[in-house]
């Protein structure tokens, strides 16, 4: 999730657990702890060997549920041993405040589609529950309001009530997102089974800034299909549009390390294109057809073979003034799509 959401989540969690007299300090500490796991991006800027490594190593060790409890214990012990302050006054409550402010960060990230390596150093595919977009105001606003009230109310009972209400409403919104996803997945399963794609790998994801309009992507032998579902406007079976992907080139280049790494990271949800003799892979989980956030050139053709090249991240097509204008129009069309079904569905 975005940094603001992580900051207010960490602040709300820590301030709700710490003693009332420590509330402002807990809000600040929780905000810092809620940001801490994403500081891996600063380290990766210097250590990542290429753009594919930069993408796939983010949200790994710093987001691991097997690592963060030890980080929390070390931080707690340091402040308790050398701080001689608030942590020493209420060590048990501050331990839980520190621990939960840290581990709620990767758990929230796992609700997005990017992929969070919750069990690093083990290597199952990254967790992606994909029920909320990376920025969703209806998740964040309740925590922001709760933290604001708590900052000014300090140790008064109103502060604790505001924090608990913010946490309850934001968590309830995540619960709603999972219910909405289940409804969309059920309709998608029916439609894909009728198309003969009942066993096709697929994922569903909320579209930007809302949980009312969803996109479902399923892989096919020649590419992929995409369907949309508005929980407000759509009735009847889902419809899907097909798009090509150079699956043969992708299969032939499967041995290339960058290709294998991306295939593990995004579970094979990739579009493969050959452009000027280069194999370009786009992550289908992030973006709207045909514009995807992450596209990498990973190999070049040499006769019948594919040879690895230093991975290069290609500039998204919505960069630049014209691209941003197109993205703005698409967001407007997306907003209209939430409330109105396509005409073919109305007949």
Coordinates of C-alpha atoms in Angstrom, one line a residue:
X1 CA 0.0 0.0 0.0
X2 CA 1.0 3.6 -0.3
X3 CA 3.2 5.3 2.3
X4 CA 0.4 7.3 3.9
X5 CA -1.7 4.2 4.6
X6 CA 1.3 2.5 6.2
X7 CA 2.1 5.5 8.3
X8 CA -1.4 5.9 9.7
X9 CA -1.9 2.2 10.2
X10 CA 1.4 1.9 12.2
X11 CA 0.5 5.0 14.2
X12 CA -3.0 3.9 15.0
X13 CA -1.9 0.4 16.0
X14 CA 0.9 1.6 18.3
X15 CA -1.2 4.4 19.8
X16 CA -4.1 2.0 20.5
X17 CA -1.8 -0.4 22.4
X18 CA 0.6 2.0 24.3
X19 CA -0.5 3.6 27.6
X20 CA -2.8 6.7 27.2
X21 CA -0.1 8.9 28.6
X22 CA 2.3 7.9 25.8
X23 CA -0.2 8.5 23.0
X24 CA 1.6 11.2 21.0
X25 CA 4.9 9.3 21.3
X26 CA 3.2 6.1 20.2
X27 CA 1.7 7.8 17.2
X28 CA 5.1 9.0 16.0
X29 CA 6.8 5.8 16.8
X30 CA 4.1 3.8 15.1
X31 CA 4.3 6.0 12.0
X32 CA 8.1 5.4 11.8
X33 CA 7.7 1.7 12.3
X34 CA 5.0 1.5 9.7
X35 CA 7.4 3.1 7.2
X36 CA 10.5 1.0 8.2
X37 CA 9.9 -2.1 6.0
X38 CA 9.8 0.0 2.8
X39 CA 13.2 1.4 3.5
X40 CA 14.5 -1.7 1.7
X41 CA 14.0 0.4 -1.4
X42 CA 16.8 2.7 -0.4
X43 CA 19.2 -0.2 0.1
X44 CA 18.1 -1.9 -3.2
X45 CA 18.8 1.3 -5.1
X46 CA 22.5 0.5 -4.4
X47 CA 22.6 -3.3 -4.3
X48 CA 20.1 -4.5 -6.9
X49 CA 22.0 -5.6 -10.0
X50 CA 19.2 -4.8 -12.5
X51 CA 15.6 -3.6 -12.8
X52 CA 14.2 -7.1 -12.5
X53 CA 16.1 -7.6 -9.3
X54 CA 15.0 -4.2 -8.0
X55 CA 11.3 -5.2 -8.5
X56 CA 11.5 -8.8 -7.3
X57 CA 13.7 -8.2 -4.2
X58 CA 11.4 -5.4 -2.9
X59 CA 9.1 -6.6 -0.2
X60 CA 11.3 -9.6 0.6
X61 CA 13.4 -9.8 3.8
X62 CA 12.1 -6.5 5.2
X63 CA 8.5 -7.7 4.9
X64 CA 9.1 -11.3 6.2
X65 CA 7.0 -12.5 9.1
X66 CA 9.9 -14.6 10.0
X67 CA 12.3 -11.6 10.3
X68 CA 10.2 -8.7 11.6
X69 CA 9.4 -10.2 15.0
X70 CA 13.2 -10.3 15.7
X71 CA 13.5 -6.7 14.5
X72 CA 10.7 -5.7 16.9
X73 CA 12.4 -7.6 19.8
X74 CA 15.7 -5.8 19.1
X75 CA 14.1 -2.4 18.9
X76 CA 12.1 -3.0 22.1
X77 CA 15.2 -4.3 23.9
X78 CA 17.3 -1.4 22.9
X79 CA 14.8 1.2 24.1
X80 CA 14.1 -0.7 27.3
X81 CA 17.8 -1.2 28.0
X82 CA 19.2 2.1 27.1
X83 CA 16.2 4.5 26.7
X84 CA 15.1 4.7 30.4
X85 CA 11.9 6.2 29.2
X86 CA 8.4 5.2 28.1
X87 CA 9.3 1.7 27.0
X88 CA 10.8 0.9 30.4
X89 CA 7.7 2.2 32.1
X90 CA 5.3 -0.1 30.3
X91 CA 7.5 -2.8 28.6
X92 CA 4.8 -5.3 27.8
X93 CA 2.5 -2.8 26.1
X94 CA 5.3 -1.2 24.2
X95 CA 6.6 -4.6 22.9
X96 CA 3.2 -5.4 21.4
X97 CA 2.9 -1.9 20.0
X98 CA 6.3 -2.1 18.3
X99 CA 5.7 -5.7 17.0
X100 CA 2.2 -5.1 15.6
X101 CA 3.1 -1.7 14.1
X102 CA 5.8 -3.6 12.1
X103 CA 4.0 -6.8 11.1
X104 CA 0.8 -5.1 10.0
X105 CA 2.8 -3.4 7.2
X106 CA 3.5 -6.6 5.2
X107 CA 0.1 -8.0 6.0
X108 CA -1.5 -4.8 4.5
X109 CA 0.8 -5.0 1.5
X110 CA -0.3 -8.6 0.9
X111 CA -3.8 -7.3 0.1
X112 CA -2.4 -5.7 -3.0
X113 CA -1.4 -7.5 -6.3
X114 CA 2.3 -6.6 -6.3
X115 CA 3.5 -9.6 -4.3
X116 CA 4.8 -9.7 -0.7
X117 CA 7.3 -12.3 0.4
X118 CA 5.8 -13.0 3.8
X119 CA 7.9 -16.2 4.3
X120 CA 11.3 -15.1 3.2
X121 CA 13.9 -16.7 3.1
X122 CA 11.7 -19.5 1.9
X123 CA 10.6 -19.0 -1.7
X124 CA 6.9 -19.8 -2.3
X125 CA 5.5 -17.3 -4.9
X126 CA 4.9 -13.9 -3.2
X127 CA 1.5 -13.5 -1.5
X128 CA -0.9 -11.4 -3.5
X129 CA -4.5 -11.4 -2.2
X130 CA -5.2 -8.5 -4.7
X131 CA -8.4 -7.2 -3.1
X132 CA -7.4 -3.5 -2.9
X133 CA -5.5 -1.1 -5.2
X134 CA -2.2 0.3 -3.8
X135 CA -4.0 3.6 -3.1
X136 CA -7.6 3.4 -1.8
X137 CA -8.9 6.4 0.0
X138 CA -11.8 4.5 1.6
X139 CA -9.2 2.4 3.5
X140 CA -6.9 5.2 4.5
X141 CA -9.4 7.9 5.6
X142 CA -10.6 6.2 8.7
X143 CA -7.1 5.6 10.1
X144 CA -6.1 9.2 9.2
X145 CA -9.1 10.6 11.1
X146 CA -8.5 8.3 14.0
X147 CA -4.9 9.4 14.3
X148 CA -5.8 13.1 13.9
X149 CA -8.4 12.9 16.7
X150 CA -5.9 10.9 19.0
X151 CA -3.2 13.5 18.4
X152 CA -5.3 16.3 19.8
X153 CA -7.3 14.3 22.4
X154 CA -4.1 12.8 23.8
X155 CA -4.9 10.8 26.9
X156 CA -8.6 11.4 26.9
X157 CA -11.0 8.5 26.3
X158 CA -12.0 10.0 23.0
X159 CA -8.6 9.3 21.6
X160 CA -8.8 5.6 22.2
X161 CA -12.3 5.4 20.8
X162 CA -11.2 7.2 17.7
X163 CA -8.3 4.9 17.2
X164 CA -10.4 1.8 17.7
X165 CA -13.1 3.1 15.4
X166 CA -10.5 3.9 12.7
X167 CA -8.9 0.4 12.9
X168 CA -12.3 -1.3 12.9
X169 CA -13.6 0.6 9.9
X170 CA -10.4 0.2 7.9
X171 CA -10.3 -3.5 8.7
X172 CA -13.9 -3.9 7.9
X173 CA -13.2 -2.3 4.5
X174 CA -10.5 -5.0 3.8
X175 CA -13.1 -7.6 4.8
X176 CA -15.5 -6.1 2.3
X177 CA -12.8 -6.2 -0.4
X178 CA -12.4 -9.9 0.1
X179 CA -16.1 -10.5 -0.1
X180 CA -16.3 -8.4 -3.3
X181 CA -13.4 -10.3 -4.8
X182 CA -15.2 -13.6 -4.0
X183 CA -18.3 -12.5 -5.8
X184 CA -16.3 -11.5 -8.9
X185 CA -14.3 -14.7 -8.8
X186 CA -17.5 -16.7 -8.7
X187 CA -18.8 -15.0 -11.8
X188 CA -15.5 -15.3 -13.6
X189 CA -15.2 -19.0 -12.9
X190 CA -18.6 -19.6 -14.5
X191 CA -17.9 -17.5 -17.6
X192 CA -14.4 -19.0 -18.1
X193 CA -15.7 -22.6 -17.7
X194 CA -18.3 -21.9 -20.4
X195 CA -15.4 -20.7 -22.6
X196 CA -13.5 -23.9 -22.0
X197 CA -11.0 -22.1 -19.7
X198 CA -12.1 -23.6 -16.5
X199 CA -8.6 -24.7 -15.6
X200 CA -6.8 -21.5 -16.9
X201 CA -4.6 -19.7 -14.4
X202 CA -6.3 -16.5 -13.5
X203 CA -6.4 -13.6 -11.0
X204 CA -8.8 -10.8 -10.1
X205 CA -7.8 -7.4 -9.0
X206 CA -9.6 -4.2 -7.9
X207 CA -9.2 -1.3 -10.4
X208 CA -7.6 1.9 -9.2
X209 CA -9.0 3.7 -6.1
X210 CA -12.1 1.5 -5.6
X211 CA -13.5 -1.9 -4.8
X212 CA -16.6 -1.7 -7.0
X213 CA -15.0 -2.3 -10.5
X214 CA -12.8 -5.4 -10.9
X215 CA -10.6 -6.8 -13.7
X216 CA -10.1 -10.6 -14.2
X217 CA -7.2 -11.9 -16.3
X218 CA -6.9 -15.5 -17.4
X219 CA -4.0 -17.0 -19.4
X220 CA -4.8 -19.0 -22.6
X221 CA -2.7 -21.2 -24.9
X222 CA -2.2 -18.2 -27.2
X223 CA -2.2 -15.3 -24.8
X224 CA -4.7 -14.1 -22.3
X225 CA -8.3 -12.8 -21.8
X226 CA -9.5 -9.9 -19.8
X227 CA -12.9 -9.3 -18.3
X228 CA -14.4 -6.5 -16.2
X229 CA -17.1 -6.7 -13.5
X230 CA -18.9 -3.8 -11.9
X231 CA -20.6 -4.9 -8.7
X232 CA -23.0 -2.0 -9.2
X233 CA -23.9 -2.1 -12.8
X234 CA -23.3 -5.6 -14.3
X235 CA -25.8 -8.4 -14.5
X236 CA -25.6 -11.7 -16.2
X237 CA -22.5 -13.6 -17.4
X238 CA -19.1 -11.9 -17.6
X239 CA -17.6 -11.2 -21.0
X240 CA -13.9 -11.5 -21.9
X241 CA -11.8 -10.1 -24.6
X242 CA -8.8 -12.0 -26.0
X243 CA -5.3 -10.6 -26.5
X244 CA -2.2 -12.3 -28.1
X245 CA 1.1 -13.0 -26.4
X246 CA 4.2 -14.6 -28.0
X247 CA 3.9 -17.7 -25.8
X248 CA 6.4 -19.6 -28.0
X249 CA 9.2 -17.0 -27.5
X250 CA 8.4 -17.0 -23.8
X251 CA 8.7 -20.8 -23.6
X252 CA 11.9 -20.8 -25.6
X253 CA 13.4 -18.1 -23.2
X254 CA 12.3 -19.8 -20.0
X255 CA 15.9 -20.7 -19.1
X256 CA 17.0 -17.1 -19.0
X257 CA 17.4 -16.0 -15.3
X258 CA 15.4 -12.8 -15.6
X259 CA 12.6 -14.6 -17.3
X260 CA 12.5 -17.3 -14.7
X261 CA 12.7 -14.8 -11.9
X262 CA 9.8 -12.8 -13.3
X263 CA 7.8 -16.0 -13.9
X264 CA 8.2 -16.9 -10.2
X265 CA 7.4 -13.4 -9.0
X266 CA 4.2 -12.8 -11.0
X267 CA 3.1 -16.4 -11.3
X268 CA 3.4 -16.4 -15.1
X269 CA 0.9 -13.5 -15.6
X270 CA 3.0 -11.9 -18.4
X271 CA 2.5 -10.6 -21.9
X272 CA 5.4 -11.5 -24.2
X273 CA 6.2 -9.4 -27.2
X274 CA 9.1 -9.5 -29.7
X275 CA 10.0 -5.9 -30.7
X276 CA 13.0 -5.3 -33.0
X277 CA 14.4 -8.7 -32.1
X278 CA 14.1 -8.1 -28.3
X279 CA 11.8 -10.1 -26.0
X280 CA 9.8 -7.8 -23.9
X281 CA 7.8 -9.0 -20.9
X282 CA 4.9 -7.0 -19.3
X283 CA 3.5 -7.8 -15.9
X284 CA -0.3 -8.2 -16.5
X285 CA -1.1 -7.6 -12.8
X286 CA -0.4 -3.9 -12.8
X287 CA -1.9 -1.6 -15.4
X288 CA -4.8 -1.6 -17.9
X289 CA -4.5 -3.1 -21.4
X290 CA -2.4 -2.1 -23.3
X291 CA -0.5 0.0 -20.8
X292 CA 1.4 -1.8 -18.1
X293 CA 3.5 -0.4 -15.4
X294 CA 6.3 -2.9 -15.5
X295 CA 7.8 -4.0 -18.9
X296 CA 11.3 -5.4 -19.3
X297 CA 13.5 -6.2 -22.2
X298 CA 15.2 -9.4 -21.2
X299 CA 16.6 -11.2 -24.2
X300 CA 17.5 -10.9 -27.9
X301 CA 17.1 -13.3 -30.7
X302 CA 20.1 -15.0 -32.2
X303 CA 18.9 -17.3 -34.9
X304 CA 16.6 -19.8 -33.3
X305 CA 17.8 -19.1 -29.8
X306 CA 17.2 -16.4 -27.2
X307 CA 20.2 -14.9 -25.5
X308 CA 20.1 -13.1 -22.2
X309 CA 20.7 -9.3 -22.2
X310 CA 21.1 -7.0 -19.2
X311 CA 17.4 -6.5 -18.2
X312 CA 16.1 -3.0 -19.1
X313 CA 12.9 -1.6 -17.7
X314 CA 11.1 0.2 -20.5
X315 CA 9.3 3.5 -20.0
X316 CA 5.6 3.1 -19.5
X317 CA 3.5 4.4 -22.3
X318 CA 1.6 6.7 -20.0
X319 CA 4.7 8.7 -19.1
X320 CA 5.0 12.2 -20.5
X321 CA 2.3 14.8 -21.0
X322 CA 0.3 12.9 -23.6
X323 CA 0.5 9.7 -21.7
X324 CA -0.7 11.3 -18.5
X325 CA -3.6 12.9 -20.4
X326 CA -4.6 9.5 -21.8
X327 CA -4.3 8.0 -18.3
X328 CA -6.6 10.7 -17.0
X329 CA -9.2 9.9 -19.7
X330 CA -9.0 6.3 -18.9
X331 CA -9.6 6.9 -15.2
X332 CA -12.7 9.0 -16.2
X333 CA -13.9 6.1 -18.3
X334 CA -13.3 3.7 -15.5
X335 CA -15.4 5.8 -13.1
X336 CA -18.2 5.8 -15.6
X337 CA -17.8 2.0 -16.0
X338 CA -18.5 1.5 -12.3
X339 CA -22.0 2.9 -12.7
X340 CA -22.9 1.8 -16.2
X341 CA -22.7 -1.6 -17.9
X342 CA -21.6 -1.8 -21.5
X343 CA -24.6 -1.6 -24.0
X344 CA -24.1 -5.3 -24.9
X345 CA -24.9 -6.2 -21.4
X346 CA -28.1 -4.1 -21.4
X347 CA -29.7 -5.8 -24.3

